[in-house]
mmCIF file of C-alpha atoms in Angstrom:
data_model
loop_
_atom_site.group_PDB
_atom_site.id
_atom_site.type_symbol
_atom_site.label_atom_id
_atom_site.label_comp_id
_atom_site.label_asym_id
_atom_site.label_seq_id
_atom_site.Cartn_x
_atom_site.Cartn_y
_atom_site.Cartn_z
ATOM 1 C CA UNK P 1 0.000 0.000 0.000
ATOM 2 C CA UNK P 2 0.798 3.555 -0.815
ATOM 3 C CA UNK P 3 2.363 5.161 2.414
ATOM 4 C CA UNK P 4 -0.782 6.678 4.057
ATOM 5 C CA UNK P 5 -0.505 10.620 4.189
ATOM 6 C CA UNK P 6 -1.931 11.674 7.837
ATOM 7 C CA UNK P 7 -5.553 14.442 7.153
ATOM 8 C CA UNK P 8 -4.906 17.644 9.225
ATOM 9 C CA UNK P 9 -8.798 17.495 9.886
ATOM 10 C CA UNK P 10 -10.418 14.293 9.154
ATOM 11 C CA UNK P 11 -13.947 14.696 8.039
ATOM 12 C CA UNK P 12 -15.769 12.722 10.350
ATOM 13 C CA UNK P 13 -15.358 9.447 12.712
ATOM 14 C CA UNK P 14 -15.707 6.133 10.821
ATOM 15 C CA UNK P 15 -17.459 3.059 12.491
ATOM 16 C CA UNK P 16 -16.156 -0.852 11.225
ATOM 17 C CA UNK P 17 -18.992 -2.773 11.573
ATOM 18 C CA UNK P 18 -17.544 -6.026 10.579
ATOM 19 C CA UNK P 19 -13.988 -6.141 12.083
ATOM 20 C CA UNK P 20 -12.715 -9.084 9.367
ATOM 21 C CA UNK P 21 -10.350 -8.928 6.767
ATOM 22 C CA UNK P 22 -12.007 -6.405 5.068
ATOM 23 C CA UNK P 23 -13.277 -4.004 7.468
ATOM 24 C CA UNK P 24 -9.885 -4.244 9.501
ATOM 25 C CA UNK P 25 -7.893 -3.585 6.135
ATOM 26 C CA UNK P 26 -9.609 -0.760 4.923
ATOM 27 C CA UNK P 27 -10.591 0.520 8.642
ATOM 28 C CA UNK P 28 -7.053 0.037 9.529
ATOM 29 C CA UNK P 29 -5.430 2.321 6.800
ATOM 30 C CA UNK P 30 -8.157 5.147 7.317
ATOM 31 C CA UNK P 31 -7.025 5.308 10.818
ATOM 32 C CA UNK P 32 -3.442 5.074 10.205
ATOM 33 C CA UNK P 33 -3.970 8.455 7.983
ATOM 34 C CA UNK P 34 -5.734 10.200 10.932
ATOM 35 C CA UNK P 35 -9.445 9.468 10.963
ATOM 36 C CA UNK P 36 -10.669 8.213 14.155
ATOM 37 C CA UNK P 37 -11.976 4.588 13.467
ATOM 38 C CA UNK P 38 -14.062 1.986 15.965
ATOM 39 C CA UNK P 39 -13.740 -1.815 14.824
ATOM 40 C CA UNK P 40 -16.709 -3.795 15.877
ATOM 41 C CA UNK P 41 -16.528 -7.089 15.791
ATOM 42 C CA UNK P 42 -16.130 -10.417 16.673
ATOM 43 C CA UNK P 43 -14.304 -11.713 20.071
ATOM 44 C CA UNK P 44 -11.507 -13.581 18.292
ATOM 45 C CA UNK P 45 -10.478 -11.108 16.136
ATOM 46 C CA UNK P 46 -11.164 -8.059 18.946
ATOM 47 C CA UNK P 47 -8.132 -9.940 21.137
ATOM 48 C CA UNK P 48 -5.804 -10.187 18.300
ATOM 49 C CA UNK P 49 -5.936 -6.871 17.739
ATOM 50 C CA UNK P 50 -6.556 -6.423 21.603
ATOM 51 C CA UNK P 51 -3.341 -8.391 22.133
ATOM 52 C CA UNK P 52 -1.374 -6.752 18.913
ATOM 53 C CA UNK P 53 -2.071 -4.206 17.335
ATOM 54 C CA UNK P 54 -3.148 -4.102 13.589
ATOM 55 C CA UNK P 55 -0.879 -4.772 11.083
ATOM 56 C CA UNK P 56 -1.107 -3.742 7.839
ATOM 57 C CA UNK P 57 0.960 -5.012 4.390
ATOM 58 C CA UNK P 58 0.480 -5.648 1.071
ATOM 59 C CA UNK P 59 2.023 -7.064 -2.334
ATOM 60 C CA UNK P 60 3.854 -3.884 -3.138
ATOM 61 C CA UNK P 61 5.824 -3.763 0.574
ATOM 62 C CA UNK P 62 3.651 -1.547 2.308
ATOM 63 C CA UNK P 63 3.079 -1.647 5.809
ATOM 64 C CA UNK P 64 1.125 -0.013 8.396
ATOM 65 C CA UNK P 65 1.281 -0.877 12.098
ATOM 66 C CA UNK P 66 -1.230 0.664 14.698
ATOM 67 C CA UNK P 67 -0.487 -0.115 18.473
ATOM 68 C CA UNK P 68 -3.045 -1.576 20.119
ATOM 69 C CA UNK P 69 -3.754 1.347 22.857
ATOM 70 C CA UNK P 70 -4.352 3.551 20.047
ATOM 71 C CA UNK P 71 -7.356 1.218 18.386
ATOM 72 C CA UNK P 72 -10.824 1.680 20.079
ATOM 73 C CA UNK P 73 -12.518 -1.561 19.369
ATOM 74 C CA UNK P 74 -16.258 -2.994 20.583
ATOM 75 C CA UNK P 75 -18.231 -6.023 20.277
ATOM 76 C CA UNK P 76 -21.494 -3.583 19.905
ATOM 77 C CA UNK P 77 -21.541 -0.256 18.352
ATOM 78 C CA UNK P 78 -20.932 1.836 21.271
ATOM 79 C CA UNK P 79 -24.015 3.887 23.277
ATOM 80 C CA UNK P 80 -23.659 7.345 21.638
ATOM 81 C CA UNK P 81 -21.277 6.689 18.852
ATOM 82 C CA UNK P 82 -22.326 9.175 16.166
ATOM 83 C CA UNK P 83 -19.461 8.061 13.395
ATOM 84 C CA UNK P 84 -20.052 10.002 9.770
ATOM 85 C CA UNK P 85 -19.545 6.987 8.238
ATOM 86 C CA UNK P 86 -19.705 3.321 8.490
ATOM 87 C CA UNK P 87 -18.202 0.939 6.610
ATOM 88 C CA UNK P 88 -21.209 -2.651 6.619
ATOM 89 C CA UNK P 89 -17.873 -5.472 6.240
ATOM 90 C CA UNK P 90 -19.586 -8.293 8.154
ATOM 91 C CA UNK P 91 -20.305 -11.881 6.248
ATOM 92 C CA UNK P 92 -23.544 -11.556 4.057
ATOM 93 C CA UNK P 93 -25.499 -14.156 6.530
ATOM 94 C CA UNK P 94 -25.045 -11.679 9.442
ATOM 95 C CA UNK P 95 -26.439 -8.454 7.160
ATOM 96 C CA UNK P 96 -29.767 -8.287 8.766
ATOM 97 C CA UNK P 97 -28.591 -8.639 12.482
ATOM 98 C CA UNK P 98 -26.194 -5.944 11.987
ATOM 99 C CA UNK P 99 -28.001 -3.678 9.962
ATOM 100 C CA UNK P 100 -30.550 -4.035 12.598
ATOM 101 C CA UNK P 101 -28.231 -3.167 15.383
ATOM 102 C CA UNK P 102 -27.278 -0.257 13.382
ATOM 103 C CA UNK P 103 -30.495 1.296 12.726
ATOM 104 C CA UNK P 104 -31.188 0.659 16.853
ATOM 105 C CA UNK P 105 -28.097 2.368 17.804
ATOM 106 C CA UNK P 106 -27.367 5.089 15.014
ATOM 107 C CA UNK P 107 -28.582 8.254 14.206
ATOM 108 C CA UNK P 108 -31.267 8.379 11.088
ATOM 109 C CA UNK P 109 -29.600 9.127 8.024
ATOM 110 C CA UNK P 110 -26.229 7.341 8.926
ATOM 111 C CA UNK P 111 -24.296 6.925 5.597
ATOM 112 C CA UNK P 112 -23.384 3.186 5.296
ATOM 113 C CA UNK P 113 -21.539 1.655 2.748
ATOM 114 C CA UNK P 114 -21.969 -2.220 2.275
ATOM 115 C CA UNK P 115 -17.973 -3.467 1.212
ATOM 116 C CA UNK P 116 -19.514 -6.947 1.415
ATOM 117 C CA UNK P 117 -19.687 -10.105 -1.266
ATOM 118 C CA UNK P 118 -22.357 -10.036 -3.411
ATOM 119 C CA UNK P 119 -25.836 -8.254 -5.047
ATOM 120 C CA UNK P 120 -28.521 -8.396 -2.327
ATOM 121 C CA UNK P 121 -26.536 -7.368 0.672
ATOM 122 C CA UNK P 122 -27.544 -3.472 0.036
ATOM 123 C CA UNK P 123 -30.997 -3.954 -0.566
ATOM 124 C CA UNK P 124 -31.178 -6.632 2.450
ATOM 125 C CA UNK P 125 -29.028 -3.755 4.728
ATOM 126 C CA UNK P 126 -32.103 -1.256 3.927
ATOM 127 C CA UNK P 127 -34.603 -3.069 4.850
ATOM 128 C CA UNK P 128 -34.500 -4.072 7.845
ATOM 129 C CA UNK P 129 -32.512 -0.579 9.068
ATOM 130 C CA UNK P 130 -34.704 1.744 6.780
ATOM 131 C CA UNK P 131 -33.377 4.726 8.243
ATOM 132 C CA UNK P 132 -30.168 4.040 7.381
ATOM 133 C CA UNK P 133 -28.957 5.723 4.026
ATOM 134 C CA UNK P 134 -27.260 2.642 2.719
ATOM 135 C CA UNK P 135 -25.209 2.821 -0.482
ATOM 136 C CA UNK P 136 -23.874 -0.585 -2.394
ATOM 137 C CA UNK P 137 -19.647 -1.027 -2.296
ATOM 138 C CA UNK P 138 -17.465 -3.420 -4.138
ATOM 139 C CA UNK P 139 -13.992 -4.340 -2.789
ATOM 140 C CA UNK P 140 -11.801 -5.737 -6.011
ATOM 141 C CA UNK P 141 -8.623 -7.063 -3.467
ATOM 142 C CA UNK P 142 -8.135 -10.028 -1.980
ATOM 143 C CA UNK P 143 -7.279 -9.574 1.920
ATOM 144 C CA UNK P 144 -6.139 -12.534 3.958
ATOM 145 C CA UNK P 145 -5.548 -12.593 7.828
ATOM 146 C CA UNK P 146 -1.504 -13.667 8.305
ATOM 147 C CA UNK P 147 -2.042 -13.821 11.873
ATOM 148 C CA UNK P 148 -3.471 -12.232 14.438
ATOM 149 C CA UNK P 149 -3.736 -8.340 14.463
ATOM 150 C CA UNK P 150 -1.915 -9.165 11.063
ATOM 151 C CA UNK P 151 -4.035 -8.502 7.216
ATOM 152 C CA UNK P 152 -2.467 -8.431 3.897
ATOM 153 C CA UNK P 153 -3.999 -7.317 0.940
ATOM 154 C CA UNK P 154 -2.564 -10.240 -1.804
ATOM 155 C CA UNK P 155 -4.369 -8.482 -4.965
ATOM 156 C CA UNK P 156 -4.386 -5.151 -6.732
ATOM 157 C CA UNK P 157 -7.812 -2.634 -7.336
ATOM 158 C CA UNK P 158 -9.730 0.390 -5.899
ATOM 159 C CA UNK P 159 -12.668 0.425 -4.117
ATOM 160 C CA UNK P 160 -15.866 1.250 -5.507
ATOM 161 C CA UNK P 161 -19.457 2.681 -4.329
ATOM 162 C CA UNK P 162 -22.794 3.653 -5.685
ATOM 163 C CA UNK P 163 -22.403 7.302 -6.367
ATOM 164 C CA UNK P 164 -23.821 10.022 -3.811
ATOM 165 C CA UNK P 165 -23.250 13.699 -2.569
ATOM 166 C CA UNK P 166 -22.871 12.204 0.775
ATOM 167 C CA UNK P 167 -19.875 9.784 0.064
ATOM 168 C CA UNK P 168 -18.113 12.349 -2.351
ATOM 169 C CA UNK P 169 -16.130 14.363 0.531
ATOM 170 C CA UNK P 170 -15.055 11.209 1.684
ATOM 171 C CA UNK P 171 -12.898 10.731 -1.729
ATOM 172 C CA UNK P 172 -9.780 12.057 -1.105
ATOM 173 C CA UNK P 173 -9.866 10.834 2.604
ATOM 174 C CA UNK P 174 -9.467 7.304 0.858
ATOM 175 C CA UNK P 175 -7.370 8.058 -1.376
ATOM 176 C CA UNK P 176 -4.683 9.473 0.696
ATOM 177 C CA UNK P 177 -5.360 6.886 3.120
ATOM 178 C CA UNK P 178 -3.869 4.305 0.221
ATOM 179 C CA UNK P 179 -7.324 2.802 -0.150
ATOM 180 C CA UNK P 180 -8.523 5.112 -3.277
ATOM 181 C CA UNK P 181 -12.414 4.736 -3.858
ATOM 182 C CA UNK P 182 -14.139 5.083 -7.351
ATOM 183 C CA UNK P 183 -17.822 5.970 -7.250
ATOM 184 C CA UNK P 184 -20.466 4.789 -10.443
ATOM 185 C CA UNK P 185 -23.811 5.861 -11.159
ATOM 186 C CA UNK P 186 -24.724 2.551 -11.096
ATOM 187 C CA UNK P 187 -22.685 -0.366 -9.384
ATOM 188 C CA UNK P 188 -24.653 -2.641 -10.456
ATOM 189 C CA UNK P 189 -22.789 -3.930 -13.528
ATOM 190 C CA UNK P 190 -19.453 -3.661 -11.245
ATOM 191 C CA UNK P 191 -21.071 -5.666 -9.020
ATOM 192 C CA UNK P 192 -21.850 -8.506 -10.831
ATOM 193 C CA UNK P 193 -18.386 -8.212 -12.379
ATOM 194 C CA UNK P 194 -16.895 -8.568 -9.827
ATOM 195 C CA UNK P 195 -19.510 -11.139 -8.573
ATOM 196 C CA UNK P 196 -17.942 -13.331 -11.507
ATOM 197 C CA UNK P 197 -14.487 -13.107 -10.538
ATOM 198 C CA UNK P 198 -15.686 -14.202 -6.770
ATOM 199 C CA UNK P 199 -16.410 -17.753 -8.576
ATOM 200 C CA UNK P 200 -13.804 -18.301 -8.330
ATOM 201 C CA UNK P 201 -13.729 -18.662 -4.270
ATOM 202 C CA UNK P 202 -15.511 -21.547 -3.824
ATOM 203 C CA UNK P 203 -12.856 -23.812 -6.150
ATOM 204 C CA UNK P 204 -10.499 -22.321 -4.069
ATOM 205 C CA UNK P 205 -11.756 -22.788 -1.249
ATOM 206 C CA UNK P 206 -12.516 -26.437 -2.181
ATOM 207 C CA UNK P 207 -9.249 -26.827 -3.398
ATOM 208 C CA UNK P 208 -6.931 -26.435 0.079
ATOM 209 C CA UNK P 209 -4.510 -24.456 -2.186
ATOM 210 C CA UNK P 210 -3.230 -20.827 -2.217
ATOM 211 C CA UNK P 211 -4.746 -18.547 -4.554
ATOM 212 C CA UNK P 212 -1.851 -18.330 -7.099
ATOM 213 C CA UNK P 213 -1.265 -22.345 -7.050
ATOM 214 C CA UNK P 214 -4.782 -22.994 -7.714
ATOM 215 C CA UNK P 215 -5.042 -20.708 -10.720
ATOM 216 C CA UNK P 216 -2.065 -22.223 -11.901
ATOM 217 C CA UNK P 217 -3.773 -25.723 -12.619
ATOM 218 C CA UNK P 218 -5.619 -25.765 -15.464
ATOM 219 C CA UNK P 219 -8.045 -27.971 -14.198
ATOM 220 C CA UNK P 220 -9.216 -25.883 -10.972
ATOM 221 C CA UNK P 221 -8.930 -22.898 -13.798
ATOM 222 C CA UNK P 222 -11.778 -25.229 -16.316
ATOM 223 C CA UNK P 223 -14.347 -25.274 -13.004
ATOM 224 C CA UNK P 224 -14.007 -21.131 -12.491
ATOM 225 C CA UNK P 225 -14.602 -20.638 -16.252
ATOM 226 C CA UNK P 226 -17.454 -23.010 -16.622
ATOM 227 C CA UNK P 227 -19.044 -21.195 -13.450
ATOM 228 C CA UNK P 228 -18.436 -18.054 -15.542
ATOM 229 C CA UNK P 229 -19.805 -19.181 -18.252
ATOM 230 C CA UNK P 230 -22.989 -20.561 -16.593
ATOM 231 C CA UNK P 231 -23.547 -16.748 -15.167
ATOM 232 C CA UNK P 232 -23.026 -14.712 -18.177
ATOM 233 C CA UNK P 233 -25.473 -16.873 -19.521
ATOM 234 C CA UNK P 234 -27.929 -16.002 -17.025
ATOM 235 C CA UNK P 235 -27.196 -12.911 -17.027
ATOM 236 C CA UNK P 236 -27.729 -12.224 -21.026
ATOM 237 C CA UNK P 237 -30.450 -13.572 -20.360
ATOM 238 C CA UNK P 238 -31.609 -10.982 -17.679
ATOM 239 C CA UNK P 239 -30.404 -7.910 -19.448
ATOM 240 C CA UNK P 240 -27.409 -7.282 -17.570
ATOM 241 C CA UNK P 241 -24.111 -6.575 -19.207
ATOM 242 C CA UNK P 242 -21.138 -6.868 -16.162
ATOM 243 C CA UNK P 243 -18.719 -4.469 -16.220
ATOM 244 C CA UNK P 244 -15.015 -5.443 -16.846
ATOM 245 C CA UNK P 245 -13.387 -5.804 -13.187
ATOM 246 C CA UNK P 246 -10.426 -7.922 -14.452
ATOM 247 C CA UNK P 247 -7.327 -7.482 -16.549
ATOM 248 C CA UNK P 248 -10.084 -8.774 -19.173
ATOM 249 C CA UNK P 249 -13.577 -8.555 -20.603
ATOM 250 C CA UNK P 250 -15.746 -10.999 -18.423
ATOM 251 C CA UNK P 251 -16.610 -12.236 -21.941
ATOM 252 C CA UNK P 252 -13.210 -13.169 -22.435
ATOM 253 C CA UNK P 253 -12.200 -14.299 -19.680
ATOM 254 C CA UNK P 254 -13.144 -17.630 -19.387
ATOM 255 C CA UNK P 255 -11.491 -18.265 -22.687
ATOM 256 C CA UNK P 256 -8.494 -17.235 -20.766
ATOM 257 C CA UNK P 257 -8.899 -19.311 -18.066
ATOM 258 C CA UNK P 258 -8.716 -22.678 -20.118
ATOM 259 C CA UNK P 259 -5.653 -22.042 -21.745
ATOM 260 C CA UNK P 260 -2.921 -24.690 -21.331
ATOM 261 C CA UNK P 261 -0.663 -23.672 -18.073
ATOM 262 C CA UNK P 262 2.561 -23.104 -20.056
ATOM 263 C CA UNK P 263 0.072 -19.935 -22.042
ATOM 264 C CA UNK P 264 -1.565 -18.934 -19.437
ATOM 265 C CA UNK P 265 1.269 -17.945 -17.382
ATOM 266 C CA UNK P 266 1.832 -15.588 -20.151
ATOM 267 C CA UNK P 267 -1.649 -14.718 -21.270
ATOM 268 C CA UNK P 268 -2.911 -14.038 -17.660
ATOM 269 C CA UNK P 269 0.996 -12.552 -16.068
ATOM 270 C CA UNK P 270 -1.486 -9.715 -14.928
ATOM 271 C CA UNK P 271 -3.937 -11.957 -13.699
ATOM 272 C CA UNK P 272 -1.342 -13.307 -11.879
ATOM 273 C CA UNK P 273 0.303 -10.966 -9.752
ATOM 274 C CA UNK P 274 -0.804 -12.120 -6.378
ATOM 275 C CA UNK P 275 1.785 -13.114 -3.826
ATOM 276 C CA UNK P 276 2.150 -16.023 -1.785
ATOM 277 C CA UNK P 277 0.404 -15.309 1.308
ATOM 278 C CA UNK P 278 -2.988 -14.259 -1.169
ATOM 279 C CA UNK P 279 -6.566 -16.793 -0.743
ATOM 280 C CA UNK P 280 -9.833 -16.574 -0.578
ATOM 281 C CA UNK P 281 -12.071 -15.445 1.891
ATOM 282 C CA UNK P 282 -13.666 -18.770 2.124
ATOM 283 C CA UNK P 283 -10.910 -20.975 2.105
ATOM 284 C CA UNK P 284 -10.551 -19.086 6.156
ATOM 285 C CA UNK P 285 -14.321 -19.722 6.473
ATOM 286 C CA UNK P 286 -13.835 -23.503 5.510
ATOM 287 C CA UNK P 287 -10.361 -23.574 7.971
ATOM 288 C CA UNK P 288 -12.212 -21.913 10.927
ATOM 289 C CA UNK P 289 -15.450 -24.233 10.489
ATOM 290 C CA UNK P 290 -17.847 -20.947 9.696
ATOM 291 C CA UNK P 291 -20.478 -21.243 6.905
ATOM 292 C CA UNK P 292 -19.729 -19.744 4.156
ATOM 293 C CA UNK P 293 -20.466 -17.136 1.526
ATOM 294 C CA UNK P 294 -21.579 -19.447 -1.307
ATOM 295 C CA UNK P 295 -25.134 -18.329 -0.728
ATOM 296 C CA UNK P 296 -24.213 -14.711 -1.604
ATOM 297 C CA UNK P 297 -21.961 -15.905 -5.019
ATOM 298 C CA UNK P 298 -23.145 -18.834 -6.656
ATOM 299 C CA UNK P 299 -26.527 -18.370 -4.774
ATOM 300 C CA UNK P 300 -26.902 -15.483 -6.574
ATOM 301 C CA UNK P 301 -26.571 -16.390 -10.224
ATOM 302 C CA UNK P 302 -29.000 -19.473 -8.836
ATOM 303 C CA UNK P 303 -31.498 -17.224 -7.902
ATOM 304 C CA UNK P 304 -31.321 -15.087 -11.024
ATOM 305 C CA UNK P 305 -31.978 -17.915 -12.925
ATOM 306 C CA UNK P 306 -35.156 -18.828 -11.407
ATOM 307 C CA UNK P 307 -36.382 -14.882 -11.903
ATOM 308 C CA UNK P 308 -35.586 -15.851 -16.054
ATOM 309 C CA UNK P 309 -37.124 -19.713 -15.979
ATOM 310 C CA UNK P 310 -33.714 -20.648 -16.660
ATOM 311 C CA UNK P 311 -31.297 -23.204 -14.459
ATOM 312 C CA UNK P 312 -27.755 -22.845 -12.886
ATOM 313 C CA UNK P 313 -26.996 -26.287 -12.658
ATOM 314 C CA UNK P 314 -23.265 -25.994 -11.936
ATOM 315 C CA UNK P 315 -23.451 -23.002 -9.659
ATOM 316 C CA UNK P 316 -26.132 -24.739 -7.899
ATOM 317 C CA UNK P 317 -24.132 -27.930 -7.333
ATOM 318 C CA UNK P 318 -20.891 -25.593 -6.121
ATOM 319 C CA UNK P 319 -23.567 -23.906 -3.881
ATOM 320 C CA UNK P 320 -24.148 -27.743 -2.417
ATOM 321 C CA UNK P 321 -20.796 -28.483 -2.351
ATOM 322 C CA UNK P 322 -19.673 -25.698 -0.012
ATOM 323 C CA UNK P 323 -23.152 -26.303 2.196
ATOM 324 C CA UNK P 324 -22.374 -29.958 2.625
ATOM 325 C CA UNK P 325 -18.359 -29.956 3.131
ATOM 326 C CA UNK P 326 -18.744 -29.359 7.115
ATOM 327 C CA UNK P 327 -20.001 -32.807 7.499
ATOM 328 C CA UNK P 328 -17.438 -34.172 5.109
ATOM 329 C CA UNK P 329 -14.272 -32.176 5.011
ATOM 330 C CA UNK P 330 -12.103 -32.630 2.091
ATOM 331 C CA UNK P 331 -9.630 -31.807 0.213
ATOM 332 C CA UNK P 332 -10.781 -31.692 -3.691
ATOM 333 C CA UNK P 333 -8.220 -32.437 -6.422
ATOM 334 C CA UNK P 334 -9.093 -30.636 -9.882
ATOM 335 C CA UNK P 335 -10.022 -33.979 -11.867
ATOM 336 C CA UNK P 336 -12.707 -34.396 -8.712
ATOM 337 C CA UNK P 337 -14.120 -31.188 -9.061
ATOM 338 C CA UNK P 338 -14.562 -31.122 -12.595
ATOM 339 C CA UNK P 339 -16.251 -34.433 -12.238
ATOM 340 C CA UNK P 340 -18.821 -33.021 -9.711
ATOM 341 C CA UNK P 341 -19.194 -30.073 -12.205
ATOM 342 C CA UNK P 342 -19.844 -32.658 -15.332
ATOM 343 C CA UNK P 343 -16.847 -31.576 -16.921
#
């Protein structure tokens, strides 16, 4: 990360509600540039940082490192807090409980941005905390926890909201903070584009490997694209055209992706610039034993397919996949997977 430039007078206090890899990434760098920032979150990850500190680093060398008695950290929003923004980072399937506690706690009109997975988290966000002014966010890095108090972002990108008069002073705040934020008329293509590349979690997460090992096998590389594949046609289908998150057209993409290894390494050597340490977000849900995200990825495309009286099949069997693997654990090698895919 770009060394974080400290703000003479930061425009407002910021409020974490979702103290994971995301929310303590982003969180983290706003407050090591000067704007007061409460993490709330869960007990595990409270203590790490409790214990700590927050450290910050990413694939170009950066590093941040906050000492723990300057981080003001909760397991509820705090009685009174009045933050000018907060940043929604918890797990899709905890939306509505927090979003609730939000609305309880927070003044009406609280901007909130949701930097969470998926389409519906918004929408779910404002309905149940309706006087909340909640604005869709898309977060194009991969961020993995190295240990505890410890987050590295593994992947390039900028942030990006819906676009609003209320967010708009908050610009350069990120963007000095190293965490630069890009705001669309619409996120809704960007959302599903980057919804696509997200496919690619659960065959990562299924596959026990490291994010740059696992693209690096073209058969792990054969079940992302035919999960890409699947959606676009869905989503032709429905009339939406996803914007281009990657180093290539979604359209493309896929094409990409099934390349022999020797090509692809060449083809893809943007696509590929993710370090060692880089995986997905559910590969740590699978580790820890927490449901996953599936619902809000593959779910998704499932569920637009039933609006169009079409089918997802494969999306809907990686959706079952990743619900039933708590029972049996496993470790799945590509030929497997594209078996269960009908590949």
């Amino acid at each position: 990360m770009a060394q974080a430039e400290v703000l003479d007078r930061p425009p407002g206090e910021v409020l974490v509600m979702g103290a994971g890899t995301i929310g303590c990434f982003v969180g983290g760098s706003l407050a090591a540039a000067g704007v007061p920032v409460t993490f709330v979150g869960r007990p595990r990850v409270l203590q790490g940082l409790a214990e700590h500190g927050l450290a910050l680093t990413d694939l170009e060398g950066g590093t941040h490192r906050l000492p723990a008695a300057s981080l003001r950290l909760s397991e509820q929003v705090p009685v009174g807090a009045v933050p000018a923004l907060v940043l929604l980072c918890v797990k899709s399937g905890a939306t509505a409980d927090a979003a609730a506690e939000l609305a309880f706690a927070l003044p009406a009109g609280t901007l909130v941005v949701s930097l969470q997975n998926g389409i519906s988290n918004c929408a779910a966000a404002s309905r149940v905390g309706p006087t909340l002014q909640v604005l869709p966010g898309m977060v194009p890095y991969n961020v993995a926890e190295i240990g505890p108090g410890a987050f590295h972002r593994g992947t390039a990108g900028r942030l990006a909201a819906q676009d609003d008069a209320a967010l708009r002073p908050w610009l350069p705040v990120f963007e000095r903070a190293g965490v630069p934020l890009d705001l669309y008329p619409d996120l809704l293509p960007v959302q599903w584009g980057k919804l696509l590349l997200n496919l690619n979690n659960p065959v990562n997460a299924l596959s026990g490997l490291p994010l740059r090992d696992e693209l690096l096998q073209r058969g792990y590389r054969r079940c992302f694209a035919a999960l890409i594949d699947e959606a676009l046609g869905v989503l032709g289908s429905a009339g939406i055209a996803p914007a281009q998150v990657a180093a290539v057209p979604a359209q493309r993409l896929s094409t990409v992706l099934r390349l022999p290894d020797w090509l692809f390494r060449i083809v893809a050597a943007r696509m590929l610039r993710i370090d060692t340490k880089a995986r997905s977000s559910m590969a740590d849900d699978l580790a820890l034993g927490r449901r996953t995200e599936i619902d809000a990825l593959s779910g998704e495309v499932v569920r637009l397919a039933q609006d169009q009286d079409l089918e997802a099949p494969r999306n809907a069997r990686m959706f079952a996949l990743l619900e039933e693997w708590p029972a049996q654990p496993r470790r799945w090698t590509a030929r497997q997977l594209q078996e269960a895919l009908g590949l």
